[in-house]
Amino acid sequence: MIFISELIMPLAFVGIILYGYSKDVDIYETFIDGAKNGVKIVFQIFPTLIGLMVAIGILRESGALDFFCKLIMPITKMLGFPNEAVPLTFMRLISSSASTGLLLDIFKKYGPDSFIGRLVSVMMCCTETVFYTISIYFMSVKIKKIRYTLKGALLANLCGIIASLYITKIIFGGA
Amino acid sequence: MLNYLWGSMILIGILFSTFSGNLSNITNAAINSSREAVNICLTMLGILAMWTGLISIAEKSGLINSLSKKMMPLLKFLFPQLSEKSKAMQYICTNIIANMLGLSWAATPAGLKAMEELQKINPQKDIASREMCMFMIINMSSLQIVSINIIAYRAQYNSMNPSEIIGPGLFATLVSTISAIIITKIFEKCDRA
């Protein structure tokens, strides 16, 4: 699998360049034009990213997030969801880098082959940073009312989390 | 929505740390986070420019078009109001393909372009259109076929079989994406704003 991921980039380059030649495209000029566009996009995201990361950084450092997770732990216990995975589950919706940090912390503490280690591995595969993605995408086109987007995305992620819990239990057993 | 989300994250954080006595961390958190954001943007600047350059070759030569055609029946079902030839549809397609391959840094520029195109045909400029909602929810249901980073992290922490989670991960991803489609179709029927 690591072999496949190593192959993707070289294949993309070779495939795109050869296809470009076959269709007689000025590939270098097209590349430069496209790259300019990329620079523009980053400058568009830049202010949003600063605003968002500051807010998340403050929320994380204050301990409010951990406190919130502890509050809802009785509920997760009832559902058979491991307590230790709760902070990660919520952080996953907010910040990709912070959730990666929490994931590695769980691997360190319990091992990747423990029940919780496997559960969080599967969970990271099927969930997304909902709040971050919504901010970036909707702010870039100045949309203020996002209607049912947040509800829908959270529900879909919840379905993924529930599926992770059951598939992990069924395939690997335990807990 | 975002007005409240952003503001309340900061206010709750500061309020909470006032009571728990670690108010001193807030200043550092704010400064460090903004610096982190700059670092991420610098990294993104190079990678994004490189990728949008490469993608625009694929675009101009018609490669994306021919890949899109294979996904069209599904996209047509998800976005009945968009024409197959529209730029919005093409960017959505690129975004979905890149997401499936786990190239999130490639998916983002296409996704932002898709939003830009969708905004052009959006009758109410401050309210998300139906297509935007569908696109965003699918995008956030996680489309990635193989989460290669997770496998790498597992290997790093001495897992006996780091890649054993590919199958379950794929299954869970399918569940979340299919539920995303069903949920959004239901919301579309209920919300006719």
mmCIF file with all atom_site columns, C-alpha atoms in Angstrom, chain B residues 5 12 14-15 17 27 29 34 47 55 74-75 80 88 94 113 123 129 132-135 147 149 154-155 169 183 186:
data_model
loop_
_atom_site.group_PDB
_atom_site.id
_atom_site.type_symbol
_atom_site.label_atom_id
_atom_site.label_alt_id
_atom_site.label_comp_id
_atom_site.label_asym_id
_atom_site.label_entity_id
_atom_site.label_seq_id
_atom_site.pdbx_PDB_ins_code
_atom_site.Cartn_x
_atom_site.Cartn_y
_atom_site.Cartn_z
_atom_site.occupancy
_atom_site.B_iso_or_equiv
_atom_site.pdbx_formal_charge
_atom_site.auth_seq_id
_atom_site.auth_comp_id
_atom_site.auth_asym_id
_atom_site.auth_atom_id
_atom_site.pdbx_PDB_model_num
ATOM 1  C CA . LEU B 1 5   ? -18.777 29.747 15.760  1.00 0.00 ? 5   LEU B CA 1
ATOM 2  C CA . ILE B 1 12  ? -15.492 30.196 25.635  1.00 0.00 ? 12  ILE B CA 1
ATOM 3  C CA . ILE B 1 14  ? -10.905 32.720 27.441  1.00 0.00 ? 14  ILE B CA 1
ATOM 4  C CA . LEU B 1 15  ? -13.810 32.440 29.869  1.00 0.00 ? 15  LEU B CA 1
ATOM 5  C CA . SER B 1 17  ? -9.239  29.585 31.291  1.00 0.00 ? 17  SER B CA 1
ATOM 6  C CA . THR B 1 27  ? -1.633  34.825 24.863  1.00 0.00 ? 27  THR B CA 1
ATOM 7  C CA . ALA B 1 29  ? -1.888  30.082 22.230  1.00 0.00 ? 29  ALA B CA 1
ATOM 8  C CA . SER B 1 34  ? -1.138  32.503 14.147  1.00 0.00 ? 34  SER B CA 1
ATOM 9  C CA . ILE B 1 47  ? 2.606   22.509 -3.016  1.00 0.00 ? 47  ILE B CA 1
ATOM 10 C CA . ILE B 1 55  ? -3.728  20.050 -12.965 1.00 0.00 ? 55  ILE B CA 1
ATOM 11 C CA . LEU B 1 74  ? -23.309 9.499  -10.192 1.00 0.00 ? 74  LEU B CA 1
ATOM 12 C CA . LEU B 1 75  ? -22.646 13.253 -10.254 1.00 0.00 ? 75  LEU B CA 1
ATOM 13 C CA . PRO B 1 80  ? -29.369 17.332 -11.158 1.00 0.00 ? 80  PRO B CA 1
ATOM 14 C CA . ALA B 1 88  ? -18.538 23.756 -11.594 1.00 0.00 ? 88  ALA B CA 1
ATOM 15 C CA . THR B 1 94  ? -11.603 16.864 -9.732  1.00 0.00 ? 94  THR B CA 1
ATOM 16 C CA . LYS B 1 113 ? -12.838 26.664 -7.533  1.00 0.00 ? 113 LYS B CA 1
ATOM 17 C CA . PRO B 1 123 ? -29.231 33.436 -7.125  1.00 0.00 ? 123 PRO B CA 1
ATOM 18 C CA . SER B 1 129 ? -27.297 26.908 -2.794  1.00 0.00 ? 129 SER B CA 1
ATOM 19 C CA . MET B 1 132 ? -23.149 23.868 -2.439  1.00 0.00 ? 132 MET B CA 1
ATOM 20 C CA . CYS B 1 133 ? -24.735 22.002 0.466   1.00 0.00 ? 133 CYS B CA 1
ATOM 21 C CA . MET B 1 134 ? -24.604 18.682 -1.369  1.00 0.00 ? 134 MET B CA 1
ATOM 22 C CA . PHE B 1 135 ? -21.015 19.242 -2.467  1.00 0.00 ? 135 PHE B CA 1
ATOM 23 C CA . SER B 1 147 ? -5.716  6.573  4.546   1.00 0.00 ? 147 SER B CA 1
ATOM 24 C CA . ASN B 1 149 ? -0.931  8.483  6.901   1.00 0.00 ? 149 ASN B CA 1
ATOM 25 C CA . ARG B 1 154 ? 0.576   2.710  13.022  1.00 0.00 ? 154 ARG B CA 1
ATOM 26 C CA . ALA B 1 155 ? 3.823   1.336  11.638  1.00 0.00 ? 155 ALA B CA 1
ATOM 27 C CA . GLY B 1 169 ? -11.588 1.913  7.071   1.00 0.00 ? 169 GLY B CA 1
ATOM 28 C CA . ILE B 1 183 ? -29.197 12.559 4.539   1.00 0.00 ? 183 ILE B CA 1
ATOM 29 C CA . ILE B 1 186 ? -33.776 14.115 2.713   1.00 0.00 ? 186 ILE B CA 1
#
